[in-house]
mmCIF file of N, CA and C in Angstrom:
data_model
loop_
_atom_site.group_PDB
_atom_site.id
_atom_site.type_symbol
_atom_site.label_atom_id
_atom_site.label_comp_id
_atom_site.label_asym_id
_atom_site.label_seq_id
_atom_site.Cartn_x
_atom_site.Cartn_y
_atom_site.Cartn_z
ATOM 1 N N MET A 77 0.851 -1.106 -0.109
ATOM 2 C CA MET A 77 -0.102 0.030 -0.056
ATOM 3 C C MET A 77 0.940 1.242 -0.087
ATOM 4 N N ALA A 78 0.632 2.057 -0.898
ATOM 5 C CA ALA A 78 1.455 3.272 -0.978
ATOM 6 C C ALA A 78 0.744 4.372 -0.314
ATOM 7 N N VAL A 79 1.908 5.157 0.288
ATOM 8 C CA VAL A 79 1.385 6.321 1.055
ATOM 9 C C VAL A 79 2.004 7.467 0.602
ATOM 10 N N GLU A 80 1.365 8.714 0.706
ATOM 11 C CA GLU A 80 2.117 9.995 0.422
ATOM 12 C C GLU A 80 3.241 10.183 1.531
ATOM 13 N N VAL A 81 4.066 10.975 0.925
ATOM 14 C CA VAL A 81 5.311 11.491 2.092
ATOM 15 C C VAL A 81 4.794 12.185 3.345
ATOM 16 N N GLU A 82 3.533 12.749 3.063
ATOM 17 C CA GLU A 82 2.894 13.766 4.152
ATOM 18 C C GLU A 82 2.579 12.592 5.195
ATOM 19 N N GLY A 83 3.055 12.946 6.284
ATOM 20 C CA GLY A 83 3.187 12.224 7.614
ATOM 21 C C GLY A 83 4.022 11.129 7.845
ATOM 22 N N ALA A 84 4.998 10.939 6.946
ATOM 23 C CA ALA A 84 6.228 9.766 6.875
ATOM 24 C C ALA A 84 7.198 10.413 7.578
ATOM 25 N N ASP A 85 8.018 9.540 8.415
ATOM 26 C CA ASP A 85 9.071 9.697 8.901
ATOM 27 C C ASP A 85 10.268 9.414 7.975
ATOM 28 N N VAL A 86 11.227 10.258 7.411
ATOM 29 C CA VAL A 86 12.107 10.022 6.363
ATOM 30 C C VAL A 86 13.346 10.255 6.769
ATOM 31 N N VAL A 87 14.418 9.615 6.303
ATOM 32 C CA VAL A 87 15.910 9.810 6.332
ATOM 33 C C VAL A 87 16.426 10.202 5.103
ATOM 34 N N ILE A 88 17.007 11.627 5.065
ATOM 35 C CA ILE A 88 17.529 12.081 3.784
ATOM 36 C C ILE A 88 18.994 11.425 3.398
ATOM 37 N N VAL A 89 19.134 11.139 2.254
ATOM 38 C CA VAL A 89 20.343 10.286 2.097
ATOM 39 C C VAL A 89 21.129 11.226 0.823
ATOM 40 N N GLY A 90 22.132 11.644 0.894
ATOM 41 C CA GLY A 90 22.633 12.472 0.009
ATOM 42 C C GLY A 90 24.099 11.735 -0.568
ATOM 43 N N TYR A 91 24.256 11.804 -1.984
ATOM 44 C CA TYR A 91 25.558 11.248 -2.654
ATOM 45 C C TYR A 91 26.167 12.394 -3.470
ATOM 46 N N PHE A 92 27.244 12.944 -2.988
ATOM 47 C CA PHE A 92 27.893 14.063 -3.705
ATOM 48 C C PHE A 92 29.130 13.817 -4.061
ATOM 49 N N SER A 93 29.741 14.331 -5.393
ATOM 50 C CA SER A 93 31.145 14.428 -5.721
ATOM 51 C C SER A 93 31.771 15.618 -4.751
ATOM 52 N N GLY A 94 33.047 15.177 -4.703
ATOM 53 C CA GLY A 94 34.060 16.206 -3.739
ATOM 54 C C GLY A 94 34.040 17.531 -4.251
ATOM 55 N N LYS A 95 33.718 17.607 -5.541
ATOM 56 C CA LYS A 95 33.799 18.891 -6.083
ATOM 57 C C LYS A 95 32.414 19.667 -5.964
ATOM 58 N N GLN A 96 31.447 19.248 -5.485
ATOM 59 C CA GLN A 96 30.222 19.692 -5.283
ATOM 60 C C GLN A 96 30.229 20.507 -3.828
ATOM 61 N N LYS A 97 30.434 21.611 -3.956
ATOM 62 C CA LYS A 97 30.556 22.518 -2.666
ATOM 63 C C LYS A 97 29.327 22.845 -2.157
ATOM 64 N N ASP A 98 28.177 22.913 -2.671
ATOM 65 C CA ASP A 98 26.750 23.059 -2.234
ATOM 66 C C ASP A 98 25.922 22.066 -1.619
ATOM 67 N N TRP A 99 26.683 21.018 -1.380
ATOM 68 C CA TRP A 99 25.870 19.751 -0.804
ATOM 69 C C TRP A 99 25.111 19.982 0.453
ATOM 70 N N ALA A 100 25.702 20.849 1.267
ATOM 71 C CA ALA A 100 24.841 21.107 2.588
ATOM 72 C C ALA A 100 23.595 21.837 2.142
ATOM 73 N N GLU A 101 23.668 22.627 1.456
ATOM 74 C CA GLU A 101 22.660 23.606 0.893
ATOM 75 C C GLU A 101 21.475 22.671 0.387
ATOM 76 N N LEU A 102 21.926 21.792 -0.565
ATOM 77 C CA LEU A 102 21.093 20.883 -1.191
ATOM 78 C C LEU A 102 20.309 20.011 -0.557
ATOM 79 N N MET A 103 21.033 19.383 0.680
ATOM 80 C CA MET A 103 20.313 18.756 1.885
ATOM 81 C C MET A 103 19.325 19.320 2.494
ATOM 82 N N ASP A 104 19.710 20.765 2.900
ATOM 83 C CA ASP A 104 18.622 21.445 3.818
ATOM 84 C C ASP A 104 17.592 21.762 2.725
ATOM 85 N N ALA A 105 17.838 22.082 1.502
ATOM 86 C CA ALA A 105 16.576 22.392 0.790
ATOM 87 C C ALA A 105 15.830 21.337 0.672
ATOM 88 N N ALA A 106 16.195 20.075 0.462
ATOM 89 C CA ALA A 106 15.319 18.933 0.379
ATOM 90 C C ALA A 106 14.611 18.679 1.855
ATOM 91 N N ALA A 107 15.434 18.827 2.785
ATOM 92 C CA ALA A 107 14.613 18.740 4.165
ATOM 93 C C ALA A 107 13.507 19.707 4.120
ATOM 94 N N ARG A 108 13.775 21.130 3.794
ATOM 95 C CA ARG A 108 12.890 21.958 3.851
ATOM 96 C C ARG A 108 11.333 21.837 3.201
ATOM 97 N N GLU A 109 11.580 21.089 1.840
ATOM 98 C CA GLU A 109 10.668 20.726 1.063
ATOM 99 C C GLU A 109 9.820 19.667 1.560
ATOM 100 N N LEU A 110 10.536 18.758 1.917
ATOM 101 C CA LEU A 110 9.880 17.400 2.294
ATOM 102 C C LEU A 110 9.164 17.950 3.858
ATOM 103 N N GLU A 111 9.658 18.806 4.532
ATOM 104 C CA GLU A 111 8.681 19.055 5.533
ATOM 105 C C GLU A 111 7.619 19.931 5.264
ATOM 106 N N GLU A 112 7.689 20.720 4.275
ATOM 107 C CA GLU A 112 6.556 21.424 3.857
ATOM 108 C C GLU A 112 5.380 20.623 3.282
ATOM 109 N N ARG A 113 6.103 19.451 2.685
ATOM 110 C CA ARG A 113 4.988 18.389 2.446
ATOM 111 C C ARG A 113 4.471 17.502 3.395
ATOM 112 N N GLY A 114 4.734 17.733 4.508
ATOM 113 C CA GLY A 114 4.330 17.021 5.839
ATOM 114 C C GLY A 114 5.224 15.920 6.356
ATOM 115 N N ALA A 115 6.161 15.620 5.623
ATOM 116 C CA ALA A 115 7.204 14.688 6.261
ATOM 117 C C ALA A 115 7.834 15.077 7.464
ATOM 118 N N ARG A 116 8.296 14.204 8.311
ATOM 119 C CA ARG A 116 9.166 14.445 9.405
ATOM 120 C C ARG A 116 10.500 13.932 9.219
ATOM 121 N N VAL A 117 11.709 14.778 8.981
ATOM 122 C CA VAL A 117 13.104 14.400 8.479
ATOM 123 C C VAL A 117 13.381 13.863 9.879
ATOM 124 N N VAL A 118 13.818 12.626 10.160
ATOM 125 C CA VAL A 118 14.228 11.925 11.357
ATOM 126 C C VAL A 118 15.814 11.868 11.401
ATOM 127 N N GLY A 119 16.388 12.019 10.189
ATOM 128 C CA GLY A 119 17.938 11.764 10.034
ATOM 129 C C GLY A 119 18.458 12.188 8.652
ATOM 130 N N ARG A 120 19.690 12.394 8.498
ATOM 131 C CA ARG A 120 20.523 12.618 7.528
ATOM 132 C C ARG A 120 21.685 11.787 7.437
ATOM 133 N N ILE A 121 21.900 11.305 6.076
ATOM 134 C CA ILE A 121 23.217 10.643 5.824
ATOM 135 C C ILE A 121 23.700 11.270 4.633
ATOM 136 N N VAL A 122 24.913 11.393 4.544
ATOM 137 C CA VAL A 122 25.712 12.144 3.348
ATOM 138 C C VAL A 122 26.984 11.140 3.039
ATOM 139 N N GLN A 123 27.085 10.846 1.763
ATOM 140 C CA GLN A 123 28.346 10.136 1.151
ATOM 141 C C GLN A 123 28.906 11.304 0.214
ATOM 142 N N ARG A 124 30.287 11.645 0.572
ATOM 143 C CA ARG A 124 31.076 12.458 -0.368
ATOM 144 C C ARG A 124 32.058 11.593 -0.884
ATOM 145 N N ARG A 125 32.344 11.615 -2.390
ATOM 146 C CA ARG A 125 33.261 11.058 -3.011
ATOM 147 C C ARG A 125 34.456 12.028 -3.363
ATOM 148 N N GLY A 126 35.499 11.750 -2.674
ATOM 149 C CA GLY A 126 36.670 12.673 -2.857
ATOM 150 C C GLY A 126 37.872 12.156 -3.867
ATOM 151 N N VAL A 127 38.554 12.758 -3.771
ATOM 152 C CA VAL A 127 39.796 12.525 -4.985
ATOM 153 C C VAL A 127 40.507 11.110 -4.318
ATOM 154 N N SER A 128 40.665 11.073 -2.777
ATOM 155 C CA SER A 128 41.362 9.728 -2.352
ATOM 156 C C SER A 128 40.634 8.660 -2.838
ATOM 157 N N ASP A 129 39.514 8.532 -2.950
ATOM 158 C CA ASP A 129 38.651 7.569 -3.236
ATOM 159 C C ASP A 129 38.526 7.018 -4.897
ATOM 160 N N GLY A 130 39.488 7.340 -5.710
ATOM 161 C CA GLY A 130 39.752 6.825 -6.861
ATOM 162 C C GLY A 130 39.813 7.713 -7.993
ATOM 163 N N GLY A 131 40.551 8.982 -7.591
ATOM 164 C CA GLY A 131 40.968 10.014 -8.510
ATOM 165 C C GLY A 131 39.895 10.879 -9.056
ATOM 166 N N ALA A 132 40.295 11.891 -9.434
ATOM 167 C CA ALA A 132 39.498 13.325 -10.136
ATOM 168 C C ALA A 132 38.645 12.547 -11.083
ATOM 169 N N LYS A 133 38.968 11.568 -11.923
ATOM 170 C CA LYS A 133 38.027 11.202 -13.108
ATOM 171 C C LYS A 133 36.907 10.327 -12.322
ATOM 172 N N LYS A 134 37.088 9.668 -11.261
ATOM 173 C CA LYS A 134 35.997 9.168 -10.861
ATOM 174 C C LYS A 134 35.130 9.669 -9.854
ATOM 175 N N MET A 135 35.168 10.980 -9.554
ATOM 176 C CA MET A 135 34.490 11.769 -8.459
ATOM 177 C C MET A 135 33.146 11.921 -8.543
ATOM 178 N N ALA A 136 32.458 12.013 -9.924
ATOM 179 C CA ALA A 136 31.067 11.916 -10.123
ATOM 180 C C ALA A 136 30.461 10.873 -10.267
ATOM 181 N N LEU A 137 31.124 9.472 -10.220
ATOM 182 C CA LEU A 137 30.561 8.070 -10.471
ATOM 183 C C LEU A 137 30.378 7.547 -9.269
ATOM 184 N N PRO A 138 29.111 6.920 -8.946
ATOM 185 C CA PRO A 138 28.768 6.231 -7.721
ATOM 186 C C PRO A 138 29.779 5.195 -7.247
ATOM 187 N N TYR A 139 29.815 5.029 -6.009
ATOM 188 C CA TYR A 139 30.761 3.943 -5.567
ATOM 189 C C TYR A 139 30.298 2.396 -6.061
ATOM 190 N N SER A 140 28.931 2.235 -6.050
ATOM 191 C CA SER A 140 28.292 0.981 -6.442
ATOM 192 C C SER A 140 27.451 1.322 -7.382
ATOM 193 N N SER A 141 27.172 0.614 -8.324
ATOM 194 C CA SER A 141 25.975 0.524 -9.326
ATOM 195 C C SER A 141 24.734 0.213 -8.919
ATOM 196 N N ARG A 142 24.809 -0.651 -7.880
ATOM 197 C CA ARG A 142 23.680 -1.144 -7.133
ATOM 198 C C ARG A 142 23.099 -0.334 -5.960
ATOM 199 N N THR A 143 24.030 0.104 -5.330
ATOM 200 C CA THR A 143 23.654 0.778 -4.201
ATOM 201 C C THR A 143 24.051 2.470 -4.137
ATOM 202 N N LEU A 144 24.749 2.743 -5.269
ATOM 203 C CA LEU A 144 25.148 4.259 -5.165
ATOM 204 C C LEU A 144 26.128 4.723 -3.931
ATOM 205 N N LEU A 145 25.980 4.001 -2.796
ATOM 206 C CA LEU A 145 26.724 4.546 -1.825
ATOM 207 C C LEU A 145 27.898 3.414 -1.442
ATOM 208 N N THR A 146 28.892 3.511 -0.677
ATOM 209 C CA THR A 146 29.750 2.311 -0.131
ATOM 210 C C THR A 146 28.950 1.589 0.676
ATOM 211 N N TYR A 147 29.339 0.133 0.886
ATOM 212 C CA TYR A 147 28.542 -0.596 1.792
ATOM 213 C C TYR A 147 28.357 -0.500 3.256
ATOM 214 N N GLY A 148 29.720 0.351 3.861
ATOM 215 C CA GLY A 148 29.557 0.647 5.057
ATOM 216 C C GLY A 148 28.728 1.998 5.134
ATOM 217 N N LYS A 149 28.467 2.993 4.231
ATOM 218 C CA LYS A 149 27.601 4.120 4.256
ATOM 219 C C LYS A 149 25.933 3.533 4.298
ATOM 220 N N VAL A 150 25.976 2.158 3.583
ATOM 221 C CA VAL A 150 24.577 1.718 3.296
ATOM 222 C C VAL A 150 24.277 1.189 4.781
ATOM 223 N N ARG A 151 25.081 0.663 5.327
ATOM 224 C CA ARG A 151 24.945 -0.211 6.731
ATOM 225 C C ARG A 151 24.642 0.917 7.741
ATOM 226 N N GLU A 152 25.273 1.967 7.566
ATOM 227 C CA GLU A 152 25.103 3.367 8.538
ATOM 228 C C GLU A 152 23.729 3.950 8.324
ATOM 229 N N ALA A 153 23.248 3.796 6.963
ATOM 230 C CA ALA A 153 21.870 4.269 6.680
ATOM 231 C C ALA A 153 20.784 3.235 7.295
ATOM 232 N N ALA A 154 21.057 2.047 6.983
ATOM 233 C CA ALA A 154 20.188 1.071 7.569
ATOM 234 C C ALA A 154 20.086 1.091 9.051
ATOM 235 N N ALA A 155 21.270 1.156 9.778
ATOM 236 C CA ALA A 155 21.122 1.384 11.283
ATOM 237 C C ALA A 155 20.262 2.862 11.702
ATOM 238 N N LEU A 156 20.624 3.809 10.833
ATOM 239 C CA LEU A 156 19.654 5.124 11.286
ATOM 240 C C LEU A 156 18.304 4.730 10.807
ATOM 241 N N CYS A 157 17.907 4.227 9.757
ATOM 242 C CA CYS A 157 16.479 3.819 9.362
ATOM 243 C C CYS A 157 15.740 3.174 10.619
ATOM 244 N N GLU A 158 16.708 2.041 10.975
ATOM 245 C CA GLU A 158 16.070 1.204 11.879
ATOM 246 C C GLU A 158 15.772 1.918 13.203
ATOM 247 N N ARG A 159 17.001 2.523 13.554
ATOM 248 C CA ARG A 159 16.780 3.421 14.948
ATOM 249 C C ARG A 159 15.691 4.236 14.985
ATOM 250 N N THR A 160 15.381 5.052 13.738
ATOM 251 C CA THR A 160 14.321 6.033 13.846
ATOM 252 C C THR A 160 12.972 5.593 13.489
ATOM 253 N N ASN A 161 12.947 4.267 12.805
ATOM 254 C CA ASN A 161 11.785 3.634 12.457
ATOM 255 C C ASN A 161 11.104 4.370 11.361
ATOM 256 N N ALA A 162 12.125 4.924 10.324
ATOM 257 C CA ALA A 162 11.712 5.598 9.279
ATOM 258 C C ALA A 162 10.873 4.742 8.263
ATOM 259 N N ASP A 163 9.938 5.540 7.625
ATOM 260 C CA ASP A 163 9.180 4.986 6.652
ATOM 261 C C ASP A 163 9.916 5.015 5.399
ATOM 262 N N ALA A 164 10.705 5.742 5.001
ATOM 263 C CA ALA A 164 11.434 5.900 3.741
ATOM 264 C C ALA A 164 12.651 6.676 4.024
ATOM 265 N N ALA A 165 13.775 6.246 3.187
ATOM 266 C CA ALA A 165 14.777 6.978 2.837
ATOM 267 C C ALA A 165 14.844 7.958 1.410
ATOM 268 N N ILE A 166 14.974 8.819 1.596
ATOM 269 C CA ILE A 166 14.839 9.762 0.252
ATOM 270 C C ILE A 166 15.922 10.475 -0.132
ATOM 271 N N PHE A 167 16.447 9.856 -1.278
ATOM 272 C CA PHE A 167 17.790 10.036 -1.761
ATOM 273 C C PHE A 167 17.650 11.574 -2.660
ATOM 274 N N VAL A 168 18.693 12.300 -2.187
ATOM 275 C CA VAL A 168 18.784 13.650 -3.012
ATOM 276 C C VAL A 168 19.600 13.277 -4.571
ATOM 277 N N GLY A 169 18.884 13.305 -5.326
ATOM 278 C CA GLY A 169 19.498 12.676 -6.702
ATOM 279 C C GLY A 169 18.771 11.506 -7.228
ATOM 280 N N ASP A 170 19.077 11.173 -8.504
ATOM 281 C CA ASP A 170 18.285 10.124 -8.965
ATOM 282 C C ASP A 170 18.525 8.749 -8.569
ATOM 283 N N LEU A 171 17.864 7.865 -8.676
ATOM 284 C CA LEU A 171 18.126 6.446 -8.219
ATOM 285 C C LEU A 171 17.295 5.655 -9.426
ATOM 286 N N THR A 172 18.108 4.437 -9.885
ATOM 287 C CA THR A 172 17.451 3.733 -10.950
ATOM 288 C C THR A 172 16.670 2.880 -10.316
ATOM 289 N N GLN A 173 15.696 2.047 -11.024
ATOM 290 C CA GLN A 173 14.856 1.217 -10.460
ATOM 291 C C GLN A 173 15.629 0.325 -9.615
ATOM 292 N N ARG A 174 16.459 -0.437 -10.080
ATOM 293 C CA ARG A 174 17.335 -1.531 -9.522
ATOM 294 C C ARG A 174 17.983 -0.802 -8.219
ATOM 295 N N GLN A 175 18.409 0.233 -8.292
ATOM 296 C CA GLN A 175 19.009 0.809 -7.048
ATOM 297 C C GLN A 175 17.853 1.088 -5.945
ATOM 298 N N ARG A 176 16.730 1.476 -6.303
ATOM 299 C CA ARG A 176 15.597 1.588 -5.471
ATOM 300 C C ARG A 176 15.123 0.301 -4.625
ATOM 301 N N ARG A 177 15.335 -0.646 -5.627
ATOM 302 C CA ARG A 177 14.855 -2.107 -5.128
ATOM 303 C C ARG A 177 15.971 -2.785 -4.375
ATOM 304 N N VAL A 178 17.092 -2.576 -4.535
ATOM 305 C CA VAL A 178 18.325 -2.931 -3.735
ATOM 306 C C VAL A 178 18.249 -2.365 -2.398
ATOM 307 N N LEU A 179 18.339 -0.961 -2.480
ATOM 308 C CA LEU A 179 18.476 -0.158 -1.351
ATOM 309 C C LEU A 179 16.958 -0.326 -0.265
ATOM 310 N N THR A 180 15.862 -0.573 -0.943
ATOM 311 C CA THR A 180 14.854 -0.881 -0.251
ATOM 312 C C THR A 180 14.981 -1.989 0.548
ATOM 313 N N GLY A 181 15.561 -3.053 0.017
ATOM 314 C CA GLY A 181 15.681 -4.453 0.762
ATOM 315 C C GLY A 181 16.848 -4.163 1.826
ATOM 316 N N MET A 182 17.944 -3.430 1.435
ATOM 317 C CA MET A 182 18.981 -3.249 2.252
ATOM 318 C C MET A 182 18.628 -2.188 3.507
ATOM 319 N N LEU A 183 17.808 -1.323 3.298
ATOM 320 C CA LEU A 183 17.636 -0.321 4.191
ATOM 321 C C LEU A 183 16.553 -0.681 5.195
ATOM 322 N N GLY A 184 15.701 -1.349 4.774
ATOM 323 C CA GLY A 184 14.497 -2.154 5.614
ATOM 324 C C GLY A 184 13.400 -1.018 5.353
ATOM 325 N N CYS A 185 13.206 0.035 4.592
ATOM 326 C CA CYS A 185 12.308 0.856 4.176
ATOM 327 C C CYS A 185 12.435 1.339 2.684
ATOM 328 N N ALA A 186 11.239 1.840 2.259
ATOM 329 C CA ALA A 186 11.151 2.270 0.806
ATOM 330 C C ALA A 186 12.393 3.694 0.556
ATOM 331 N N ALA A 187 13.143 3.302 -0.411
ATOM 332 C CA ALA A 187 14.208 4.143 -0.794
ATOM 333 C C ALA A 187 13.673 4.608 -2.144
ATOM 334 N N GLN A 188 13.537 5.948 -1.944
ATOM 335 C CA GLN A 188 13.106 6.865 -3.422
ATOM 336 C C GLN A 188 13.976 8.001 -3.441
ATOM 337 N N ALA A 189 13.874 8.562 -4.605
ATOM 338 C CA ALA A 189 14.841 9.742 -5.239
ATOM 339 C C ALA A 189 13.965 10.632 -5.038
ATOM 340 N N PHE A 190 14.617 11.720 -4.294
ATOM 341 C CA PHE A 190 13.875 13.132 -4.023
ATOM 342 C C PHE A 190 13.467 13.905 -5.301
ATOM 343 N N THR A 191 12.191 14.275 -5.291
ATOM 344 C CA THR A 191 11.766 15.080 -6.475
ATOM 345 C C THR A 191 11.100 16.387 -6.051
ATOM 346 N N ARG A 192 10.810 17.248 -6.734
ATOM 347 C CA ARG A 192 10.338 18.531 -6.555
ATOM 348 C C ARG A 192 8.810 18.422 -6.187
ATOM 349 N N ALA A 193 8.448 19.296 -5.561
ATOM 350 C CA ALA A 193 6.918 19.088 -5.028
ATOM 351 C C ALA A 193 6.075 18.969 -6.199
ATOM 352 N N ASP A 194 6.103 19.183 -7.459
ATOM 353 C CA ASP A 194 5.084 18.922 -8.503
ATOM 354 C C ASP A 194 5.285 17.384 -8.994
ATOM 355 N N GLN A 195 6.317 16.657 -8.343
ATOM 356 C CA GLN A 195 6.201 15.239 -8.816
ATOM 357 C C GLN A 195 6.059 14.379 -7.852
ATOM 358 N N ARG A 196 5.797 14.832 -6.594
ATOM 359 C CA ARG A 196 5.394 13.995 -5.110
ATOM 360 C C ARG A 196 5.423 12.641 -5.388
ATOM 361 N N PRO A 197 6.633 12.137 -4.608
ATOM 362 C CA PRO A 197 6.993 10.806 -4.764
ATOM 363 C C PRO A 197 6.121 10.218 -3.442
ATOM 364 N N SER A 198 5.662 8.943 -3.896
ATOM 365 C CA SER A 198 5.133 8.038 -2.835
ATOM 366 C C SER A 198 6.221 7.138 -2.303
ATOM 367 N N THR A 199 5.794 6.695 -0.843
ATOM 368 C CA THR A 199 6.846 5.744 -0.197
ATOM 369 C C THR A 199 5.861 4.584 0.355
ATOM 370 N N HIS A 200 6.426 3.554 0.364
ATOM 371 C CA HIS A 200 5.834 2.448 0.917
ATOM 372 C C HIS A 200 6.287 2.056 2.213
ATOM 373 N N ARG A 201 5.234 1.465 3.137
ATOM 374 C CA ARG A 201 5.639 1.248 4.481
ATOM 375 C C ARG A 201 6.149 -0.031 4.492
ATOM 376 N N THR A 202 7.200 -0.474 3.680
ATOM 377 C CA THR A 202 7.410 -1.925 3.537
ATOM 378 C C THR A 202 8.877 -2.017 4.560
ATOM 379 N N ARG A 203 8.803 -2.792 5.384
ATOM 380 C CA ARG A 203 9.830 -3.256 6.385
ATOM 381 C C ARG A 203 10.383 -4.688 5.970
ATOM 382 N N SER A 204 11.762 -4.644 6.208
ATOM 383 C CA SER A 204 12.397 -6.108 5.777
ATOM 384 C C SER A 204 12.002 -6.958 6.996
ATOM 385 N N ALA A 205 11.871 -8.279 6.646
ATOM 386 C CA ALA A 205 11.515 -9.418 7.657
ATOM 387 C C ALA A 205 12.465 -9.541 8.763
ATOM 388 N N SER A 206 13.776 -9.199 8.299
ATOM 389 C CA SER A 206 14.762 -9.131 9.452
ATOM 390 C C SER A 206 15.476 -7.727 9.615
ATOM 391 N N PRO A 207 15.713 -7.302 10.643
ATOM 392 C CA PRO A 207 16.257 -5.988 10.811
ATOM 393 C C PRO A 207 17.664 -5.869 10.151
ATOM 394 N N PRO A 208 18.023 -4.856 9.696
ATOM 395 C CA PRO A 208 19.470 -4.772 9.109
ATOM 396 C C PRO A 208 20.279 -4.640 10.359
ATOM 397 N N SER A 209 21.953 -5.083 9.832
ATOM 398 C CA SER A 209 22.795 -4.990 11.051
ATOM 399 C C SER A 209 23.095 -3.698 11.370
ATOM 400 N N THR A 210 23.314 -3.413 12.437
ATOM 401 C CA THR A 210 23.692 -1.979 13.012
ATOM 402 C C THR A 210 25.329 -1.934 13.107
ATOM 403 N N SER A 211 26.031 -2.894 13.080
ATOM 404 C CA SER A 211 27.447 -2.760 13.243
ATOM 405 C C SER A 211 28.127 -1.916 11.820
ATOM 406 N N THR A 212 29.125 -1.282 12.418
ATOM 407 C CA THR A 212 29.778 -0.466 11.127
ATOM 408 C C THR A 212 31.088 -0.789 11.196
#
């Protein structure tokens, strides 16, 4: 059963190149807009890819084509989603259908890409059968 973001507890997740200097402002803007839609932001996770993680040529590429983030950052996000009983993890940026499916399973809640107010995403109150690991 799909529910609107309104009334949902959400964790905001951002993945940014080390070159992107306005990442904090983008996270804040997403939080403001989600709160205006009636969501309650219960946490934030940020993954920044710097030069030391594969060179300047790879800074704009995801760490993983399946999850976008590093495995450790996914585990950190899963622990936060579990601890806050989040209904959804809202990613600042695009997610492929495969990434949404994989991340939903790993995070224990719906993974959705952040969209503008005129594109209002739905979230699913789907929990995984077993809680995600909290060790990092």
